[in-house]
Coordinates of C-alpha atoms in Angstrom, one line a residue:
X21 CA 13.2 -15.0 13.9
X22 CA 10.4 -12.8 13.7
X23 CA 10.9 -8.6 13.2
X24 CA 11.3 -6.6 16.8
X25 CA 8.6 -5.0 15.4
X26 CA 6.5 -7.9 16.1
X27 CA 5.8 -9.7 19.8
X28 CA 6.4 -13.5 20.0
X29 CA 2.7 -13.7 20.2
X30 CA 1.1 -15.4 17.2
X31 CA -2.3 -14.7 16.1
X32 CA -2.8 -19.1 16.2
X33 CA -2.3 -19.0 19.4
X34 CA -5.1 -16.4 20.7
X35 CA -8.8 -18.3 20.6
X36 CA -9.9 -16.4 17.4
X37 CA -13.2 -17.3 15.7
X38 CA -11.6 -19.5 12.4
X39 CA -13.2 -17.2 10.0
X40 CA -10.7 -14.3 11.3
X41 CA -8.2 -16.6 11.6
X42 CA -8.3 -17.5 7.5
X43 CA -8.6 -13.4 7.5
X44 CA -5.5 -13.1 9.0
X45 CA -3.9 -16.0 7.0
X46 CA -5.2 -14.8 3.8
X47 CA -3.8 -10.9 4.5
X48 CA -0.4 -12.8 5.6
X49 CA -0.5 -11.8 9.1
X50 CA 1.1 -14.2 11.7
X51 CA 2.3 -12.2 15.0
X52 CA 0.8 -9.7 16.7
X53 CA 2.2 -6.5 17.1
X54 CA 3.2 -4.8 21.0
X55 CA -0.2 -3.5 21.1
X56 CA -2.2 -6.2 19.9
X57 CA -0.7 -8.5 22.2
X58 CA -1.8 -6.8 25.1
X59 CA -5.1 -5.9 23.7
X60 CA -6.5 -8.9 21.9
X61 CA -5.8 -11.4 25.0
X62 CA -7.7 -9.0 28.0
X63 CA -10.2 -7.9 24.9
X64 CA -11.2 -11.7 24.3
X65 CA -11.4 -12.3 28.1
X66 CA -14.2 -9.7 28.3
X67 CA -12.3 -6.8 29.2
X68 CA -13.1 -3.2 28.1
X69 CA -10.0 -1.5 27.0
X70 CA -8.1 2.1 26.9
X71 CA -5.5 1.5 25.2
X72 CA -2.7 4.0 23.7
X73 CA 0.2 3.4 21.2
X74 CA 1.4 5.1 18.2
X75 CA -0.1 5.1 15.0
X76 CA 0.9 2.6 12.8
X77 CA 1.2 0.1 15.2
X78 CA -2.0 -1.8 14.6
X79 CA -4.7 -0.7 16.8
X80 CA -7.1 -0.7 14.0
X81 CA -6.9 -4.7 13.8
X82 CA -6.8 -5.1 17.5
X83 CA -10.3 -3.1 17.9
X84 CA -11.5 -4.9 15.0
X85 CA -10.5 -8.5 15.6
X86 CA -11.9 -7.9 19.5
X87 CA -15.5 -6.7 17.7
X88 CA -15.4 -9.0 15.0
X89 CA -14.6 -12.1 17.0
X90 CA -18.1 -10.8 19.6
X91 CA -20.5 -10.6 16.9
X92 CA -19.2 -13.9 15.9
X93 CA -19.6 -15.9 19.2
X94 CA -22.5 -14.3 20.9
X95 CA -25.6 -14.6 18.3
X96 CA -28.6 -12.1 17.9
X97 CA -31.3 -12.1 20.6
X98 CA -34.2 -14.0 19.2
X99 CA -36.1 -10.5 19.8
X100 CA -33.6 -8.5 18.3
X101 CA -34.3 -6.5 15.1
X102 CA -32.6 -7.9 12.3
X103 CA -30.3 -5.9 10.3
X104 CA -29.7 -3.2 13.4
X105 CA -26.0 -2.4 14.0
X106 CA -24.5 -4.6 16.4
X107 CA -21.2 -2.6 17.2
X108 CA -20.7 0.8 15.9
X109 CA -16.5 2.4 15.4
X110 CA -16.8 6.3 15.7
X111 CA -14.0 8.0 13.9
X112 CA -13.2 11.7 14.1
X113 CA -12.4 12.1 10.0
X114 CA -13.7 10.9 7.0
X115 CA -10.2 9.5 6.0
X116 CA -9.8 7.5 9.3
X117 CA -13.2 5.9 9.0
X118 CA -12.6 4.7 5.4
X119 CA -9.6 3.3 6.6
X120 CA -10.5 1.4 9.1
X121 CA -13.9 0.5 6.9
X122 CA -10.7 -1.1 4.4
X123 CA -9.2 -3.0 7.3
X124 CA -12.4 -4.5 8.3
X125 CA -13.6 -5.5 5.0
X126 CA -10.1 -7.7 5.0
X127 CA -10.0 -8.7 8.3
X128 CA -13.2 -10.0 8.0
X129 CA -13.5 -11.4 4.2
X130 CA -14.5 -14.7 5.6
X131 CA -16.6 -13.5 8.3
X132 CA -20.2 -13.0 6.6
X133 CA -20.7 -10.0 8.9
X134 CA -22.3 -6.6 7.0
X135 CA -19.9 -4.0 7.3
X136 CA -21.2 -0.1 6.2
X137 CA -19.1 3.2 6.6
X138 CA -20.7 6.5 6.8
X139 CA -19.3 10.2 6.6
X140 CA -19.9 13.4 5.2
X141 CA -19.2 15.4 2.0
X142 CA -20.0 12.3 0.2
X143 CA -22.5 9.7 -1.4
X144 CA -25.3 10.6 1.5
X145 CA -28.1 8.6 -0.6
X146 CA -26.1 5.5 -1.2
X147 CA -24.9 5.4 2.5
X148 CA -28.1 5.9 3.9
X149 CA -29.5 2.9 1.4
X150 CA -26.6 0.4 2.6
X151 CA -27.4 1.5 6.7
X152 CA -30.8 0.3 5.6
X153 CA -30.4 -2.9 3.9
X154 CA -29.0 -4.2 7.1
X155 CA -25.6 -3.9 8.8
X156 CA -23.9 -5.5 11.9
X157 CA -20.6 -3.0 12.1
X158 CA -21.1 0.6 11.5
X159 CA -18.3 2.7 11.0
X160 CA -18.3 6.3 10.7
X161 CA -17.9 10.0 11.8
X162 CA -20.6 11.7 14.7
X163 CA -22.0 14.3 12.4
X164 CA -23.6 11.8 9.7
X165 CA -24.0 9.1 12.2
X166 CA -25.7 11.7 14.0
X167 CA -27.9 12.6 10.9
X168 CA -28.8 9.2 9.7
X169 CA -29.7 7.9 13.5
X170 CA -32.2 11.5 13.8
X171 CA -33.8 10.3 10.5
X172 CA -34.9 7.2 12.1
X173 CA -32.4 5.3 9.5
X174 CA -31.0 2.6 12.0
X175 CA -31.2 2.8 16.4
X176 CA -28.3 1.9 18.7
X177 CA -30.9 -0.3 21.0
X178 CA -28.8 -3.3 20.2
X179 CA -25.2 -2.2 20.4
X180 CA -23.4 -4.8 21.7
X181 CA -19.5 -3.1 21.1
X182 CA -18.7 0.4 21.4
X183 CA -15.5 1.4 19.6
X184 CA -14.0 5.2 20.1
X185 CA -10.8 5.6 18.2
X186 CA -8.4 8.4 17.7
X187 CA -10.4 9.8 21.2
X188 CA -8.3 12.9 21.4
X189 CA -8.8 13.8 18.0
X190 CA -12.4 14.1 19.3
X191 CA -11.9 16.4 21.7
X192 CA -9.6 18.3 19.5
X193 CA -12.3 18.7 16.3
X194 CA -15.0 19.4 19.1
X195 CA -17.0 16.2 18.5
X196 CA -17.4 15.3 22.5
X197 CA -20.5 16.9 22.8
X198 CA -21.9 14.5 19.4
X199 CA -20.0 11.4 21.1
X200 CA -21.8 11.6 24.3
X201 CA -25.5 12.0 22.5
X202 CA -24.9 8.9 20.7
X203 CA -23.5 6.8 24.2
X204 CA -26.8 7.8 25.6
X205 CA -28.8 6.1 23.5
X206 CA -26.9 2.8 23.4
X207 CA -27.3 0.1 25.9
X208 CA -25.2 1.0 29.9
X209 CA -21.8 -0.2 29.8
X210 CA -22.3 -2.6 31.5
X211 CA -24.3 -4.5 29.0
X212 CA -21.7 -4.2 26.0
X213 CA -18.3 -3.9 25.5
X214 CA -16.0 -0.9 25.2
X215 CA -13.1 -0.3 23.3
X216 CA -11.2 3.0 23.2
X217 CA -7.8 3.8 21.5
X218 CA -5.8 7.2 21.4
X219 CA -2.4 8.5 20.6
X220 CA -2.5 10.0 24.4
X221 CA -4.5 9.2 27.5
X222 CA -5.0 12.5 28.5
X223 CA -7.0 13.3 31.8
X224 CA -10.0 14.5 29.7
X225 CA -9.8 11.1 27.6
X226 CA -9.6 8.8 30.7
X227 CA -12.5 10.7 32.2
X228 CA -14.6 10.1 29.3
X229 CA -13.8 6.4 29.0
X230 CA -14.5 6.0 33.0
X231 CA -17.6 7.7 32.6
X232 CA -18.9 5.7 29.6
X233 CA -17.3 1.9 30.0
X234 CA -17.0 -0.6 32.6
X235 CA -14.0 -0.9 34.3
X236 CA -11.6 -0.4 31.5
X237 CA -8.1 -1.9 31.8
X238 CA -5.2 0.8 30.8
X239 CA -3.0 0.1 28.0
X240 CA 0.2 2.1 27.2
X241 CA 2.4 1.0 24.9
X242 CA 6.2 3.2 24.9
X243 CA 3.8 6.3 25.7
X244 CA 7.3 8.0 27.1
X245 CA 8.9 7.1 23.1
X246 CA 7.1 10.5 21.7
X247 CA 8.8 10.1 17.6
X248 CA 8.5 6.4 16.2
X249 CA 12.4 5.4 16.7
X250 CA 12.6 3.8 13.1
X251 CA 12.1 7.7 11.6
X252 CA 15.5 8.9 10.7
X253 CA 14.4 12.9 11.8
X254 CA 17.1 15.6 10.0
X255 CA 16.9 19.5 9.9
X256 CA 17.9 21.6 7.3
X257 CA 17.8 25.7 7.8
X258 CA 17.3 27.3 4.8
X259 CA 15.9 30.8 3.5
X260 CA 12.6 31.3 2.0
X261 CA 13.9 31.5 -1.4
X262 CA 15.8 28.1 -0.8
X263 CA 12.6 26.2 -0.1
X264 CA 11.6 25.3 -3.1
X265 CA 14.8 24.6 -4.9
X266 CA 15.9 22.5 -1.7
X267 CA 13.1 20.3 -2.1
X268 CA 13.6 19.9 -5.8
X269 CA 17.0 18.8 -5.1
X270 CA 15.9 16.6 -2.2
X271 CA 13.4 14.3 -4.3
X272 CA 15.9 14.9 -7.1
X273 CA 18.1 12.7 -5.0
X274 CA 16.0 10.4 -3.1
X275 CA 13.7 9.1 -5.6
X276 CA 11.3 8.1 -2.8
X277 CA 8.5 6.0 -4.4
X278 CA 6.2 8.3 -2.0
X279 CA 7.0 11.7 -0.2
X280 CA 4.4 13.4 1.9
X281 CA 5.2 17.2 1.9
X282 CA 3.4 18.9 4.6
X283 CA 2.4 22.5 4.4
X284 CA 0.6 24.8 6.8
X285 CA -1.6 27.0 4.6
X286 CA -3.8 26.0 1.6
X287 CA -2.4 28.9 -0.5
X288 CA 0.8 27.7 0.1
X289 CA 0.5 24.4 -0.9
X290 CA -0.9 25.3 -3.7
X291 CA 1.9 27.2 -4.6
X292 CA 4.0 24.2 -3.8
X293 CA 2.0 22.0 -6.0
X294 CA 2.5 24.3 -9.3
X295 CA 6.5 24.8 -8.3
X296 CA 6.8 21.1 -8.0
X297 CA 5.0 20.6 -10.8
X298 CA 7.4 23.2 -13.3
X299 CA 10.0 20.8 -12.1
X300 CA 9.1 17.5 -13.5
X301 CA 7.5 16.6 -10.3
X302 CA 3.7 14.6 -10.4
X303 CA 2.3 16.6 -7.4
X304 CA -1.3 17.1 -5.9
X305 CA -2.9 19.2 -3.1
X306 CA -4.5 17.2 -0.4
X307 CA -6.1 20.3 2.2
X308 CA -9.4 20.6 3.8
X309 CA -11.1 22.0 0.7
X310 CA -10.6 19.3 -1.7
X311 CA -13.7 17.5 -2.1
X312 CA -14.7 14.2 -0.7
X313 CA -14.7 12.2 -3.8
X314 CA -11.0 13.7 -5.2
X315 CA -9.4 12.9 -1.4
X316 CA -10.0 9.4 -1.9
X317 CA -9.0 9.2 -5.3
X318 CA -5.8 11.1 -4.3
X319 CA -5.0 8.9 -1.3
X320 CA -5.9 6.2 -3.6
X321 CA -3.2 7.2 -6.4
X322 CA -1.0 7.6 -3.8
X323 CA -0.9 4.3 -1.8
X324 CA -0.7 2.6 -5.3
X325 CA 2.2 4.5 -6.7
X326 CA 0.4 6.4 -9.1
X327 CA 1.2 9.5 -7.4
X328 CA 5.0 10.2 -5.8
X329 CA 4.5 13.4 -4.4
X330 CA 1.5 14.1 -2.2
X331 CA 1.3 18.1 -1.1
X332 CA -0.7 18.1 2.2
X333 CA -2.2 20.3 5.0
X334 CA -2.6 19.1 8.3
X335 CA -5.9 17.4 7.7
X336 CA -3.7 14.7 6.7
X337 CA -1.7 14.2 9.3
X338 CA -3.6 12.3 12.3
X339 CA -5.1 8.7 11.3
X340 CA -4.5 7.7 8.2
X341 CA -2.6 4.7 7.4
X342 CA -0.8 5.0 4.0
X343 CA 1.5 2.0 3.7
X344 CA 4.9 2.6 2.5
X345 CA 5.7 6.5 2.7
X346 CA 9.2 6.8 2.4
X347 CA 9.9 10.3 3.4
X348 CA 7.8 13.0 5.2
X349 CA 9.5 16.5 4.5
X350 CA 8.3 19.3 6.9
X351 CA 8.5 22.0 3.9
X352 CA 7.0 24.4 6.8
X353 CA 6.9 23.8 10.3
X354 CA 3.7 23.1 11.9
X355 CA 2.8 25.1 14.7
X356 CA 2.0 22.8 17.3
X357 CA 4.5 20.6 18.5
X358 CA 2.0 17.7 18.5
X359 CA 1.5 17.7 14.6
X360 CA 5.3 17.2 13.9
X361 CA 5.0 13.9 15.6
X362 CA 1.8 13.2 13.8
X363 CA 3.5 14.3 10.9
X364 CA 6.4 12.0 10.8
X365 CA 4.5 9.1 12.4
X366 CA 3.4 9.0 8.7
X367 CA 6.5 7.1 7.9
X368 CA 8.1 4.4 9.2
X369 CA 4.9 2.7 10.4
X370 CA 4.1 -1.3 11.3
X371 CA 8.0 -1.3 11.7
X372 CA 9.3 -0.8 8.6
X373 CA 11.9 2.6 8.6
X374 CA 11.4 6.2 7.0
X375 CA 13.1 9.5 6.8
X376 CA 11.8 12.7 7.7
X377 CA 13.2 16.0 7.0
X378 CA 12.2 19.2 8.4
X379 CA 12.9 22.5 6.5
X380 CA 13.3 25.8 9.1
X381 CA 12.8 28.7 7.3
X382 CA 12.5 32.3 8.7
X383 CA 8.7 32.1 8.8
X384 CA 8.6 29.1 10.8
X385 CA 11.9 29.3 12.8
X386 CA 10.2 30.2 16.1
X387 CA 8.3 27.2 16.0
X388 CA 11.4 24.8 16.5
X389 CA 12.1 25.1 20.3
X390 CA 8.7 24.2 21.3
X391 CA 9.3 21.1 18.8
X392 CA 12.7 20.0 19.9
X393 CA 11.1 20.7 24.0
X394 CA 8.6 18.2 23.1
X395 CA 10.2 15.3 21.9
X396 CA 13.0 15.6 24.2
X397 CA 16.0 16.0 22.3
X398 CA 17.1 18.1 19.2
X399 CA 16.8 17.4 15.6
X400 CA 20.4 16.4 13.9
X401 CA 21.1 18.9 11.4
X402 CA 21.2 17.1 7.8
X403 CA 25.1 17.1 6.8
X404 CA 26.1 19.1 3.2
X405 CA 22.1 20.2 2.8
X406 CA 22.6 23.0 0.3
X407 CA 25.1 20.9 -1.6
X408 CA 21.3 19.2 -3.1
X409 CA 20.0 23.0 -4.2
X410 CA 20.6 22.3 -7.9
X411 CA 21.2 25.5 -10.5
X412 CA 18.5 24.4 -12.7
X413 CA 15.0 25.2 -10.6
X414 CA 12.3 26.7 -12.8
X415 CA 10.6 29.5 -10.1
X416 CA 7.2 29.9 -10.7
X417 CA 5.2 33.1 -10.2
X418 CA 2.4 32.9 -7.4
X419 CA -0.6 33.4 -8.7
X420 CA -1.9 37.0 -9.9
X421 CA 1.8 38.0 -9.4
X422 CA 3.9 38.8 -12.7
X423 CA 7.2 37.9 -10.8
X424 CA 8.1 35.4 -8.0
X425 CA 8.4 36.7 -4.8
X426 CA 11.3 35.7 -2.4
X427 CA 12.8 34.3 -5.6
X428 CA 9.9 31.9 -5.8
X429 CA 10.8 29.8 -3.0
X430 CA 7.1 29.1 -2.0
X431 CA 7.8 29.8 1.8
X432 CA 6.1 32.8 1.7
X433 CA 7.6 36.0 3.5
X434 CA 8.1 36.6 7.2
X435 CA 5.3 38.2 8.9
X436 CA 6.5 39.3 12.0
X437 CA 8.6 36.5 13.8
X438 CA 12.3 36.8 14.5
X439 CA 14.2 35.7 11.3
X440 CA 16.1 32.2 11.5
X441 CA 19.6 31.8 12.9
X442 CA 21.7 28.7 12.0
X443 CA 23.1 26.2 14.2
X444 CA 26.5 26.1 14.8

């Protein structure tokens, strides 16, 4: 019986080229997932797509299999020039395009295609050199794509698939503008295919994949299920000064084999990182300033094991696919409703479960009805929570302070918001 995670669709039964089929075989994939099964059937039958599902549910293969299995099929024109991209997969972050860059590479081992990823903050010689020595599926974000395509480094004459993924993101990090420039200099719609995926299909995204494909078949899949139903969501209301100490206790407990700790400020998580650390904890810092090079290696660390506890800012929260997280703990709350479902969508993803516990302090507090509004229902309190505060915390002392402040819970001090209440 296969997982209800899974449709009864199986990936031998769809007219794949056999060099993605021995990809799939070799990665031990078998059944397609909800939205694979309604994307990879219209998608091989020549239809552009809009699709939107939850991360983690495998839209990255679905997009890729659909390209991968074009470029296989339909050869170069004869007056083609050789080693121009054939497709091109626009990403809105660096982390997103790496990882779909991974999937591809395994999805298509067998395939012979040339596969190059492109983003910025990192190795711009070495990317620029591998655009040049020929590529049929460029991945990457606008602004370097952008840069390299101004330099004269590779043309979009001969794009044959158009890929736009995570296209809300876009629109939130401002890259429409940069999106659009590059449409215009690829072939009409008409004349390639289109594939666009996003977590919502907003007005604004539905008007831009109207305007820029042919004829796009919608696909929703659960787009009223707003929280992945396989996250195990608890709240704990706690004091600044229990922050810290409740955590310790938490992972003290839990002994997840990887917890993502999300934090809203880059001080504070810093903070976070040096208390965790004074408690026997392997920690790191993954925020918007850490260089390109040290993300990667972090991520990397923590998909393989090598790192438990991964401290992060919300530039981690939207598109990255990190097998395995066990629990997500909201250590603050985010301030917009949508990154607490982006949050905890970082568990319990392809179907396997997760737990995800939020910590509402009297900084964040106010942020929690506009949460609960969104997802449509209240988070269940977690049952004996300050029963796990354990005697033994070693406070550390921001930095440039001589003392802790708020008892060194990490939370920081109110500034201005009503104070928290507790549920009865």
């Amino acid at each position: 019986m296969q997982p209800d995670h899974l449709s009864s669709l199986a990936f031998a039964d769809l007219p794949l080229h056999p060099r993605l089929q021995s990809g799939l075989q070799k990665l031990g994939f078998s059944h397609c997932t909800p939205i694979q099964a309604q994307a990879l059937p219209r998608a091989l039958a020549g239809e552009d797509l809009a699709g939107q599902a939850q991360t983690g549910t495998g839209k990255s293969a679905a997009f890729l299999l659909a390209t991968m299995q074009r470029l296989l099929t339909v050869p170069r024109a004869e007056q083609d020039e050789p080693g121009q991209p054939r497709a091109i997969i626009l990403a809105p972050t660096r982390e997103l395009a790496v990882q779909i860059y991974n999937d591809a590479v395994g999805l298509g081992v067998d395939s012979g295609l040339r596969l190059t990823v492109c983003y910025g903050g990192a190795g711009y010689e070495l990317q620029r050199q591998n655009i040049e020595a020929g590529v049929d599926i460029l991945i990457g974000t606008p602004g370097r794509l952008i840069d390299y395509f101004k330099q004269g480094t590779y043309h979009l004459k001969q794009i044959e698939v158009l890929v736009l993924d995570e296209a809300d993101r876009m629109f939130d990090l401002g890259f429409i503008a940069d999106i659009r420039y590059l449409i215009r200099k690829m072939p009409p719609p008409a004349q390639r295919k289109n594939y666009l995926f996003s977590a919502t299909l907003s007005q604004r995204v539905l008007e831009l994949a109207y305007e820029h494909m042919n004829s796009p078949q919608k696909i929703e899949i659960a787009p009223d299920q707003v929280t992945a139903e396989r996250v195990r969501q608890q709240l704990v209301h706690v004091a600044n000064d229990e922050k810290l100490p409740f955590l310790v206790g938490l992972l003290r407990k839990l002994n997840a084999f990887r917890s993502l700790v999300f934090i809203n400020t880059k001080r504070g998580a810093e903070d976070l990182e040096r208390g965790l650390r004074a408690n026997g904890f392997e920690a790191r810092v993954l925020s918007g300033d850490v260089s390109q090079g040290t993300r990667l290696r972090l991520l990397e660390d923590f998909k393989e094991g090598k790192l438990p506890v991964l401290v992060a800012t919300d530039v981690a929260a939207r598109g990255l696919h990190i097998p395995g997280v066990d629990l997500v703990v909201n250590y603050d709350l985010p301030q917009d409703p949508e990154d607490y479902v982006h949050r905890i969508g970082r568990t319990a993803r392809a179907g396997a479960s997760g737990d995800a516990i939020s910590l509402c302090c009297e900084t964040w507090v106010y942020s929690l009805p506009e949460i609960e509004k969104y997802i449509g229902n209240r988070i269940p309190l977690m049952a004996d929570a300050h029963a796990l505060i354990p005697e033994d915390v070693v406070r550390v002392a921001r930095e440039g302070r001589s003392r802790p402040r708020n008892g060194g819970g990490g939370g920081g001090g109110g500034h201005g918001r009503r104070s928290s209440r507790r549920r009865r």
